[in-house]
mmCIF file of C-alpha atoms in Angstrom:
data_model
loop_
_atom_site.group_PDB
_atom_site.id
_atom_site.type_symbol
_atom_site.label_atom_id
_atom_site.label_comp_id
_atom_site.label_asym_id
_atom_site.label_seq_id
_atom_site.Cartn_x
_atom_site.Cartn_y
_atom_site.Cartn_z
ATOM 1 C CA UNK R 1 10.106 19.827 -14.431
ATOM 2 C CA UNK R 2 7.225 17.250 -14.453
ATOM 3 C CA UNK R 3 8.221 13.758 -15.675
ATOM 4 C CA UNK R 4 5.924 11.072 -17.186
ATOM 5 C CA UNK R 5 7.135 7.751 -18.162
ATOM 6 C CA UNK R 6 4.865 4.297 -19.232
ATOM 7 C CA UNK R 7 6.764 1.392 -20.721
ATOM 8 C CA UNK R 8 5.003 -0.400 -23.019
ATOM 9 C CA UNK R 9 3.295 -3.539 -21.721
ATOM 10 C CA UNK R 10 0.942 -6.003 -23.614
ATOM 11 C CA UNK R 11 -2.080 -8.218 -23.416
ATOM 12 C CA UNK R 12 -0.943 -11.116 -20.861
ATOM 13 C CA UNK R 13 -0.824 -14.960 -22.107
ATOM 14 C CA UNK R 14 -1.406 -16.021 -18.599
ATOM 15 C CA UNK R 15 -1.753 -14.254 -15.381
ATOM 16 C CA UNK R 16 -2.892 -16.444 -12.484
ATOM 17 C CA UNK R 17 0.372 -15.055 -10.810
ATOM 18 C CA UNK R 18 1.627 -11.818 -10.964
ATOM 19 C CA UNK R 19 5.314 -13.365 -12.336
ATOM 20 C CA UNK R 20 3.270 -14.809 -15.074
ATOM 21 C CA UNK R 21 1.060 -11.786 -16.054
ATOM 22 C CA UNK R 22 4.386 -9.409 -15.716
ATOM 23 C CA UNK R 23 6.347 -11.266 -18.091
ATOM 24 C CA UNK R 24 4.085 -11.970 -20.493
ATOM 25 C CA UNK R 25 2.909 -8.381 -20.572
ATOM 26 C CA UNK R 26 6.717 -7.195 -21.282
ATOM 27 C CA UNK R 27 7.166 -9.787 -23.988
ATOM 28 C CA UNK R 28 3.902 -11.276 -25.551
ATOM 29 C CA UNK R 29 3.714 -8.722 -28.586
ATOM 30 C CA UNK R 30 6.745 -10.464 -29.744
ATOM 31 C CA UNK R 31 5.786 -13.533 -31.814
ATOM 32 C CA UNK R 32 8.888 -14.830 -31.534
ATOM 33 C CA UNK R 33 8.043 -15.618 -27.974
ATOM 34 C CA UNK R 34 5.514 -17.918 -28.473
ATOM 35 C CA UNK R 35 7.607 -21.125 -28.980
ATOM 36 C CA UNK R 36 8.839 -20.343 -25.440
ATOM 37 C CA UNK R 37 5.711 -20.495 -23.700
ATOM 38 C CA UNK R 38 4.764 -23.534 -25.901
ATOM 39 C CA UNK R 39 7.859 -25.412 -24.678
ATOM 40 C CA UNK R 40 6.843 -24.727 -21.341
ATOM 41 C CA UNK R 41 3.774 -24.360 -19.063
ATOM 42 C CA UNK R 42 2.837 -27.927 -19.379
ATOM 43 C CA UNK R 43 3.791 -29.521 -15.910
ATOM 44 C CA UNK R 44 1.614 -28.409 -12.807
ATOM 45 C CA UNK R 45 3.285 -28.891 -9.356
ATOM 46 C CA UNK R 46 1.293 -28.572 -5.888
ATOM 47 C CA UNK R 47 3.478 -27.268 -2.898
ATOM 48 C CA UNK R 48 2.076 -28.778 0.297
ATOM 49 C CA UNK R 49 3.883 -26.131 2.445
ATOM 50 C CA UNK R 50 2.404 -23.172 0.522
ATOM 51 C CA UNK R 51 -0.915 -25.130 -0.426
ATOM 52 C CA UNK R 52 -0.671 -23.496 -3.653
ATOM 53 C CA UNK R 53 -0.964 -25.004 -7.304
ATOM 54 C CA UNK R 54 1.663 -23.515 -9.725
ATOM 55 C CA UNK R 55 3.362 -24.199 -13.372
ATOM 56 C CA UNK R 56 6.494 -25.940 -13.166
ATOM 57 C CA UNK R 57 9.783 -24.084 -12.511
ATOM 58 C CA UNK R 58 7.804 -20.920 -11.402
ATOM 59 C CA UNK R 59 10.555 -19.868 -8.952
ATOM 60 C CA UNK R 60 13.111 -19.832 -12.297
ATOM 61 C CA UNK R 61 10.941 -18.187 -14.615
ATOM 62 C CA UNK R 62 12.482 -14.741 -14.666
ATOM 63 C CA UNK R 63 16.095 -16.102 -15.014
ATOM 64 C CA UNK R 64 15.314 -18.357 -17.812
ATOM 65 C CA UNK R 65 12.855 -16.343 -20.315
ATOM 66 C CA UNK R 66 15.173 -15.761 -23.432
ATOM 67 C CA UNK R 67 13.553 -12.270 -24.043
ATOM 68 C CA UNK R 68 14.348 -10.733 -20.702
ATOM 69 C CA UNK R 69 17.336 -9.350 -18.833
ATOM 70 C CA UNK R 70 16.682 -9.777 -14.868
ATOM 71 C CA UNK R 71 18.799 -8.097 -12.184
ATOM 72 C CA UNK R 72 18.631 -8.474 -8.737
ATOM 73 C CA UNK R 73 19.302 -5.482 -6.443
ATOM 74 C CA UNK R 74 19.611 -6.087 -2.695
ATOM 75 C CA UNK R 75 18.137 -3.413 -0.388
ATOM 76 C CA UNK R 76 21.072 -2.655 0.994
ATOM 77 C CA UNK R 77 22.709 -1.542 -2.286
ATOM 78 C CA UNK R 78 19.480 0.486 -2.739
ATOM 79 C CA UNK R 79 19.794 2.157 0.876
ATOM 80 C CA UNK R 80 23.341 2.944 0.279
ATOM 81 C CA UNK R 81 23.179 4.478 -2.701
ATOM 82 C CA UNK R 82 19.409 6.367 -2.883
ATOM 83 C CA UNK R 83 17.675 8.248 -0.691
ATOM 84 C CA UNK R 84 14.634 6.404 -1.179
ATOM 85 C CA UNK R 85 13.185 3.341 -2.636
ATOM 86 C CA UNK R 86 10.884 5.833 -4.760
ATOM 87 C CA UNK R 87 14.098 7.551 -6.036
ATOM 88 C CA UNK R 88 15.728 4.049 -7.022
ATOM 89 C CA UNK R 89 12.374 3.216 -8.685
ATOM 90 C CA UNK R 90 11.853 6.336 -10.689
ATOM 91 C CA UNK R 91 15.808 6.085 -11.765
ATOM 92 C CA UNK R 92 15.473 2.633 -12.862
ATOM 93 C CA UNK R 93 12.216 3.210 -15.135
ATOM 94 C CA UNK R 94 14.125 6.008 -16.622
ATOM 95 C CA UNK R 95 16.483 3.908 -17.547
ATOM 96 C CA UNK R 96 14.037 1.374 -19.544
ATOM 97 C CA UNK R 97 13.849 -1.057 -16.563
ATOM 98 C CA UNK R 98 10.519 -2.305 -15.365
ATOM 99 C CA UNK R 99 10.329 -2.980 -11.591
ATOM 100 C CA UNK R 100 9.174 -5.982 -9.687
ATOM 101 C CA UNK R 101 9.130 -6.158 -5.949
ATOM 102 C CA UNK R 102 7.453 -7.155 -2.927
ATOM 103 C CA UNK R 103 5.200 -4.738 -0.897
ATOM 104 C CA UNK R 104 2.700 -5.482 2.067
ATOM 105 C CA UNK R 105 -0.716 -4.993 0.453
ATOM 106 C CA UNK R 106 -1.776 -3.369 3.644
ATOM 107 C CA UNK R 107 -0.320 0.048 2.332
ATOM 108 C CA UNK R 108 -1.783 -0.335 -1.225
ATOM 109 C CA UNK R 109 -5.193 1.525 -1.788
ATOM 110 C CA UNK R 110 -6.353 -0.637 -5.055
ATOM 111 C CA UNK R 111 -6.024 -3.698 -2.843
ATOM 112 C CA UNK R 112 -8.759 -5.564 -0.688
ATOM 113 C CA UNK R 113 -6.223 -5.646 2.159
ATOM 114 C CA UNK R 114 -5.734 -1.765 2.100
ATOM 115 C CA UNK R 115 -5.670 -0.786 6.008
ATOM 116 C CA UNK R 116 -7.256 -4.325 6.893
ATOM 117 C CA UNK R 117 -4.646 -6.852 7.046
ATOM 118 C CA UNK R 118 -0.851 -7.405 6.248
ATOM 119 C CA UNK R 119 -0.368 -9.154 3.130
ATOM 120 C CA UNK R 120 3.004 -9.527 1.566
ATOM 121 C CA UNK R 121 3.085 -9.760 -2.286
ATOM 122 C CA UNK R 122 4.762 -9.055 -5.835
ATOM 123 C CA UNK R 123 3.869 -6.034 -7.406
ATOM 124 C CA UNK R 124 4.881 -4.860 -10.956
ATOM 125 C CA UNK R 125 5.779 -1.220 -11.815
ATOM 126 C CA UNK R 126 5.911 0.170 -15.412
ATOM 127 C CA UNK R 127 5.577 3.539 -15.539
ATOM 128 C CA UNK R 128 5.219 6.694 -13.283
ATOM 129 C CA UNK R 129 4.304 10.554 -13.219
ATOM 130 C CA UNK R 130 6.531 12.955 -11.202
ATOM 131 C CA UNK R 131 3.632 15.543 -10.855
ATOM 132 C CA UNK R 132 1.045 13.535 -9.520
ATOM 133 C CA UNK R 133 3.564 11.383 -7.544
ATOM 134 C CA UNK R 134 2.031 8.044 -8.751
ATOM 135 C CA UNK R 135 3.114 4.776 -10.078
ATOM 136 C CA UNK R 136 1.566 2.522 -12.644
ATOM 137 C CA UNK R 137 1.530 -0.937 -11.474
ATOM 138 C CA UNK R 138 0.022 -4.250 -12.184
ATOM 139 C CA UNK R 139 -1.012 -7.312 -9.895
ATOM 140 C CA UNK R 140 -3.744 -9.721 -9.014
ATOM 141 C CA UNK R 141 -5.430 -6.936 -7.322
ATOM 142 C CA UNK R 142 -9.196 -7.316 -8.865
ATOM 143 C CA UNK R 143 -10.469 -10.309 -6.638
ATOM 144 C CA UNK R 144 -7.546 -12.170 -8.057
ATOM 145 C CA UNK R 145 -7.870 -10.840 -11.763
ATOM 146 C CA UNK R 146 -4.482 -9.480 -12.887
ATOM 147 C CA UNK R 147 -5.098 -5.608 -13.626
ATOM 148 C CA UNK R 148 -3.350 -2.468 -14.659
ATOM 149 C CA UNK R 149 -4.074 0.418 -11.989
ATOM 150 C CA UNK R 150 -1.909 3.272 -9.906
ATOM 151 C CA UNK R 151 -0.961 3.784 -6.565
ATOM 152 C CA UNK R 152 0.730 6.687 -4.807
ATOM 153 C CA UNK R 153 4.776 6.880 -4.344
ATOM 154 C CA UNK R 154 3.882 6.666 -0.588
ATOM 155 C CA UNK R 155 2.083 3.608 -0.848
ATOM 156 C CA UNK R 156 4.898 1.952 -2.692
ATOM 157 C CA UNK R 157 7.320 3.215 -0.300
ATOM 158 C CA UNK R 158 5.540 2.225 2.939
ATOM 159 C CA UNK R 159 4.304 -1.132 1.722
ATOM 160 C CA UNK R 160 7.977 -2.015 0.762
ATOM 161 C CA UNK R 161 9.512 -0.782 3.904
ATOM 162 C CA UNK R 162 7.042 -2.620 5.970
ATOM 163 C CA UNK R 163 8.631 -5.847 5.178
ATOM 164 C CA UNK R 164 11.046 -6.804 7.876
ATOM 165 C CA UNK R 165 12.098 -10.520 7.197
ATOM 166 C CA UNK R 166 15.106 -12.307 7.536
ATOM 167 C CA UNK R 167 14.730 -13.796 4.426
ATOM 168 C CA UNK R 168 16.286 -11.456 1.905
ATOM 169 C CA UNK R 169 14.094 -12.970 -1.061
ATOM 170 C CA UNK R 170 11.203 -10.475 -0.150
ATOM 171 C CA UNK R 171 13.681 -7.525 0.183
ATOM 172 C CA UNK R 172 15.607 -7.977 -3.173
ATOM 173 C CA UNK R 173 14.444 -5.712 -6.011
ATOM 174 C CA UNK R 174 13.941 -6.813 -9.634
ATOM 175 C CA UNK R 175 14.756 -5.054 -12.513
ATOM 176 C CA UNK R 176 13.265 -6.448 -15.937
ATOM 177 C CA UNK R 177 14.174 -5.284 -19.526
ATOM 178 C CA UNK R 178 13.605 -6.508 -22.803
ATOM 179 C CA UNK R 179 16.335 -8.538 -24.374
ATOM 180 C CA UNK R 180 16.412 -9.615 -28.069
ATOM 181 C CA UNK R 181 16.915 -13.288 -28.844
ATOM 182 C CA UNK R 182 17.129 -14.291 -32.430
ATOM 183 C CA UNK R 183 16.779 -17.992 -32.491
ATOM 184 C CA UNK R 184 14.214 -19.902 -30.373
ATOM 185 C CA UNK R 185 12.554 -22.953 -31.570
ATOM 186 C CA UNK R 186 9.771 -24.892 -30.892
ATOM 187 C CA UNK R 187 11.230 -28.189 -29.058
ATOM 188 C CA UNK R 188 9.051 -31.100 -30.000
ATOM 189 C CA UNK R 189 10.773 -33.707 -27.752
ATOM 190 C CA UNK R 190 10.636 -31.477 -24.926
ATOM 191 C CA UNK R 191 7.078 -30.748 -25.411
ATOM 192 C CA UNK R 192 6.482 -34.687 -25.710
ATOM 193 C CA UNK R 193 8.352 -35.473 -22.479
ATOM 194 C CA UNK R 194 6.596 -32.556 -20.595
ATOM 195 C CA UNK R 195 2.983 -33.668 -21.509
ATOM 196 C CA UNK R 196 3.983 -37.340 -20.751
ATOM 197 C CA UNK R 197 5.422 -36.086 -17.355
ATOM 198 C CA UNK R 198 2.120 -34.074 -16.948
ATOM 199 C CA UNK R 199 -0.046 -36.913 -17.803
ATOM 200 C CA UNK R 200 1.769 -39.632 -15.593
ATOM 201 C CA UNK R 201 2.524 -37.058 -12.656
ATOM 202 C CA UNK R 202 6.244 -37.712 -13.097
ATOM 203 C CA UNK R 203 8.702 -35.575 -10.548
ATOM 204 C CA UNK R 204 10.563 -32.869 -11.960
ATOM 205 C CA UNK R 205 14.061 -33.152 -10.711
ATOM 206 C CA UNK R 206 15.212 -29.664 -9.271
ATOM 207 C CA UNK R 207 18.146 -29.292 -6.947
ATOM 208 C CA UNK R 208 17.224 -25.863 -5.878
ATOM 209 C CA UNK R 209 13.656 -26.902 -4.767
ATOM 210 C CA UNK R 210 13.218 -29.211 -1.331
ATOM 211 C CA UNK R 211 9.840 -28.539 -0.696
ATOM 212 C CA UNK R 212 7.393 -31.392 -0.690
ATOM 213 C CA UNK R 213 5.442 -31.629 -4.135
ATOM 214 C CA UNK R 214 3.071 -33.170 -6.205
ATOM 215 C CA UNK R 215 3.034 -33.067 -9.986
ATOM 216 C CA UNK R 216 0.669 -33.458 -12.913
ATOM 217 C CA UNK R 217 -2.593 -34.734 -13.221
ATOM 218 C CA UNK R 218 -2.198 -36.300 -9.817
ATOM 219 C CA UNK R 219 -1.951 -32.712 -8.332
ATOM 220 C CA UNK R 220 -4.951 -31.666 -10.189
ATOM 221 C CA UNK R 221 -6.636 -35.045 -8.493
ATOM 222 C CA UNK R 222 -5.389 -33.913 -4.840
ATOM 223 C CA UNK R 223 -7.285 -30.644 -5.517
ATOM 224 C CA UNK R 224 -10.831 -32.699 -5.417
ATOM 225 C CA UNK R 225 -9.387 -34.308 -2.311
ATOM 226 C CA UNK R 226 -8.880 -31.203 -0.243
ATOM 227 C CA UNK R 227 -12.345 -30.033 -1.615
ATOM 228 C CA UNK R 228 -14.199 -32.609 0.076
ATOM 229 C CA UNK R 229 -11.575 -32.474 3.112
ATOM 230 C CA UNK R 230 -11.884 -29.191 3.467
ATOM 231 C CA UNK R 231 -15.456 -28.560 2.974
ATOM 232 C CA UNK R 232 -15.836 -25.539 5.232
ATOM 233 C CA UNK R 233 -13.437 -23.571 3.707
ATOM 234 C CA UNK R 234 -13.570 -21.350 0.530
ATOM 235 C CA UNK R 235 -12.086 -23.108 -2.666
ATOM 236 C CA UNK R 236 -8.696 -21.422 -4.032
ATOM 237 C CA UNK R 237 -9.880 -19.598 -6.902
ATOM 238 C CA UNK R 238 -6.139 -19.366 -8.142
ATOM 239 C CA UNK R 239 -6.270 -23.077 -8.407
ATOM 240 C CA UNK R 240 -9.201 -23.121 -10.821
ATOM 241 C CA UNK R 241 -7.910 -20.177 -12.690
ATOM 242 C CA UNK R 242 -4.259 -21.795 -12.997
ATOM 243 C CA UNK R 243 -6.190 -25.207 -14.276
ATOM 244 C CA UNK R 244 -8.237 -23.399 -16.965
ATOM 245 C CA UNK R 245 -5.290 -21.242 -18.043
ATOM 246 C CA UNK R 246 -3.619 -24.492 -18.270
ATOM 247 C CA UNK R 247 -5.925 -25.979 -20.797
ATOM 248 C CA UNK R 248 -6.222 -22.758 -22.706
ATOM 249 C CA UNK R 249 -2.477 -22.721 -23.350
ATOM 250 C CA UNK R 250 -2.707 -26.531 -24.224
ATOM 251 C CA UNK R 251 -5.352 -25.878 -26.845
ATOM 252 C CA UNK R 252 -3.411 -23.041 -28.354
ATOM 253 C CA UNK R 253 -0.383 -25.280 -28.254
ATOM 254 C CA UNK R 254 -2.198 -27.772 -30.292
ATOM 255 C CA UNK R 255 -3.243 -25.551 -32.665
ATOM 256 C CA UNK R 256 0.388 -23.880 -33.020
ATOM 257 C CA UNK R 257 1.598 -27.378 -34.073
ATOM 258 C CA UNK R 258 -1.061 -27.973 -36.417
ATOM 259 C CA UNK R 259 -0.758 -24.554 -38.324
ATOM 260 C CA UNK R 260 3.078 -23.949 -37.992
ATOM 261 C CA UNK R 261 4.519 -27.534 -38.223
ATOM 262 C CA UNK R 262 1.734 -28.451 -40.508
ATOM 263 C CA UNK R 263 0.763 -31.640 -38.365
ATOM 264 C CA UNK R 264 -2.252 -33.194 -39.173
ATOM 265 C CA UNK R 265 -4.442 -33.812 -36.248
ATOM 266 C CA UNK R 266 -7.276 -30.993 -36.445
ATOM 267 C CA UNK R 267 -9.625 -33.731 -34.669
ATOM 268 C CA UNK R 268 -7.301 -33.392 -31.839
ATOM 269 C CA UNK R 269 -7.889 -29.443 -31.359
ATOM 270 C CA UNK R 270 -11.660 -30.429 -31.829
ATOM 271 C CA UNK R 271 -11.550 -32.940 -28.986
ATOM 272 C CA UNK R 272 -9.493 -30.695 -26.464
ATOM 273 C CA UNK R 273 -11.906 -27.904 -26.783
ATOM 274 C CA UNK R 274 -14.304 -30.034 -24.961
ATOM 275 C CA UNK R 275 -11.682 -30.110 -22.127
ATOM 276 C CA UNK R 276 -11.260 -26.583 -22.123
ATOM 277 C CA UNK R 277 -15.312 -26.045 -21.780
ATOM 278 C CA UNK R 278 -15.207 -28.419 -19.077
ATOM 279 C CA UNK R 279 -12.561 -26.724 -17.135
ATOM 280 C CA UNK R 280 -14.400 -23.556 -17.726
ATOM 281 C CA UNK R 281 -17.502 -25.043 -16.286
ATOM 282 C CA UNK R 282 -15.355 -26.035 -13.200
ATOM 283 C CA UNK R 283 -13.979 -22.659 -12.711
ATOM 284 C CA UNK R 284 -17.671 -21.333 -12.989
ATOM 285 C CA UNK R 285 -18.599 -23.876 -10.386
ATOM 286 C CA UNK R 286 -15.873 -23.052 -7.949
ATOM 287 C CA UNK R 287 -17.164 -19.466 -7.796
ATOM 288 C CA UNK R 288 -20.523 -20.639 -7.091
ATOM 289 C CA UNK R 289 -19.580 -22.668 -4.467
ATOM 290 C CA UNK R 290 -17.708 -20.062 -2.623
ATOM 291 C CA UNK R 291 -21.039 -18.128 -2.586
ATOM 292 C CA UNK R 292 -23.525 -20.893 -1.716
ATOM 293 C CA UNK R 293 -21.504 -23.560 0.114
ATOM 294 C CA UNK R 294 -23.521 -26.005 -1.705
ATOM 295 C CA UNK R 295 -22.179 -29.257 -1.238
ATOM 296 C CA UNK R 296 -23.876 -30.654 -4.522
ATOM 297 C CA UNK R 297 -21.702 -28.141 -6.255
ATOM 298 C CA UNK R 298 -18.611 -29.615 -4.858
ATOM 299 C CA UNK R 299 -19.391 -33.002 -5.830
ATOM 300 C CA UNK R 300 -20.395 -31.777 -9.391
ATOM 301 C CA UNK R 301 -16.860 -30.179 -9.523
ATOM 302 C CA UNK R 302 -15.282 -33.236 -8.615
ATOM 303 C CA UNK R 303 -16.979 -35.217 -11.261
ATOM 304 C CA UNK R 304 -16.480 -32.755 -13.792
ATOM 305 C CA UNK R 305 -12.559 -32.726 -12.759
ATOM 306 C CA UNK R 306 -12.075 -36.701 -12.597
ATOM 307 C CA UNK R 307 -13.959 -37.092 -16.295
ATOM 308 C CA UNK R 308 -11.914 -34.176 -17.636
ATOM 309 C CA UNK R 309 -8.591 -35.700 -16.597
ATOM 310 C CA UNK R 310 -9.849 -39.114 -17.934
ATOM 311 C CA UNK R 311 -10.761 -37.771 -21.420
ATOM 312 C CA UNK R 312 -7.663 -35.217 -21.222
ATOM 313 C CA UNK R 313 -5.456 -38.129 -20.794
ATOM 314 C CA UNK R 314 -6.802 -40.133 -23.732
ATOM 315 C CA UNK R 315 -6.664 -36.700 -26.301
ATOM 316 C CA UNK R 316 -3.397 -36.118 -25.375
ATOM 317 C CA UNK R 317 -1.825 -39.721 -25.650
ATOM 318 C CA UNK R 318 -3.729 -39.773 -28.982
ATOM 319 C CA UNK R 319 -1.541 -36.733 -30.029
ATOM 320 C CA UNK R 320 1.602 -37.830 -28.708
ATOM 321 C CA UNK R 321 1.634 -40.915 -30.826
ATOM 322 C CA UNK R 322 0.661 -38.653 -33.886
ATOM 323 C CA UNK R 323 3.551 -36.355 -32.864
ATOM 324 C CA UNK R 324 5.898 -39.232 -32.578
ATOM 325 C CA UNK R 325 5.307 -40.678 -35.918
#
């Protein structure tokens, strides 16, 4: 008997990385979740070993989203009870669980790495069709853009089974399901502290994270130094997409504070729109640089970032003063 199940997904709020897109595509239709997004996703961190920029506490999001149940199933448990990873995923989806796991994109036909190079990465599965033997998946597959598409059962099986690493982190399967949280409110002290930490590049104390890390505006400024130092390399599009998402979410946060908490500082919102426009220009310039390798474009990006961060600090400092009154 043919079985077809598609668990509901929504438009993403942020999606630079799969974990952001997957979480927000599950919960973003619930208006109660917006205070959680606005309380968080303020601080930025750069991890040297990974050469990547993230929102703070990136590695804790699945466990700390109030509207998600998160269960980790080790591969050895699956192998002891199911004939294949495909059977386990199908059974999980039948029970209403979204599936989040690592695969080697070499085996995923929707990926640019398909049959070209090995690239272990997360993938999000939200449905299946037993007749066509295809999964509904989402990932940053379209030149870094988070998209929904399909792949075969066999692609997922090959992609996951190809991972042979000593770090079991990449072998675990994550099951996600919706959870109702009745009370979750905007936390103004947390927002103020997080913005101050972002502006002043204050380190986040985190007992579970040992890698050398930069925080806040200093992390974004470091991207300028990296551009000049690594001028022969392509710019990391994810970094500039993350910076832009940071500004979009900050503007949305400001407007939420204005309308929901009746805070009277519409001029701050109008001023911050200029920051958003500047970082839209920066992202577009980064894409242009990767095509042209024109050093003039590189220096324009640097100037835009320096000016943008200076102006942003003035605006957000003023907003903190207004909130704190």
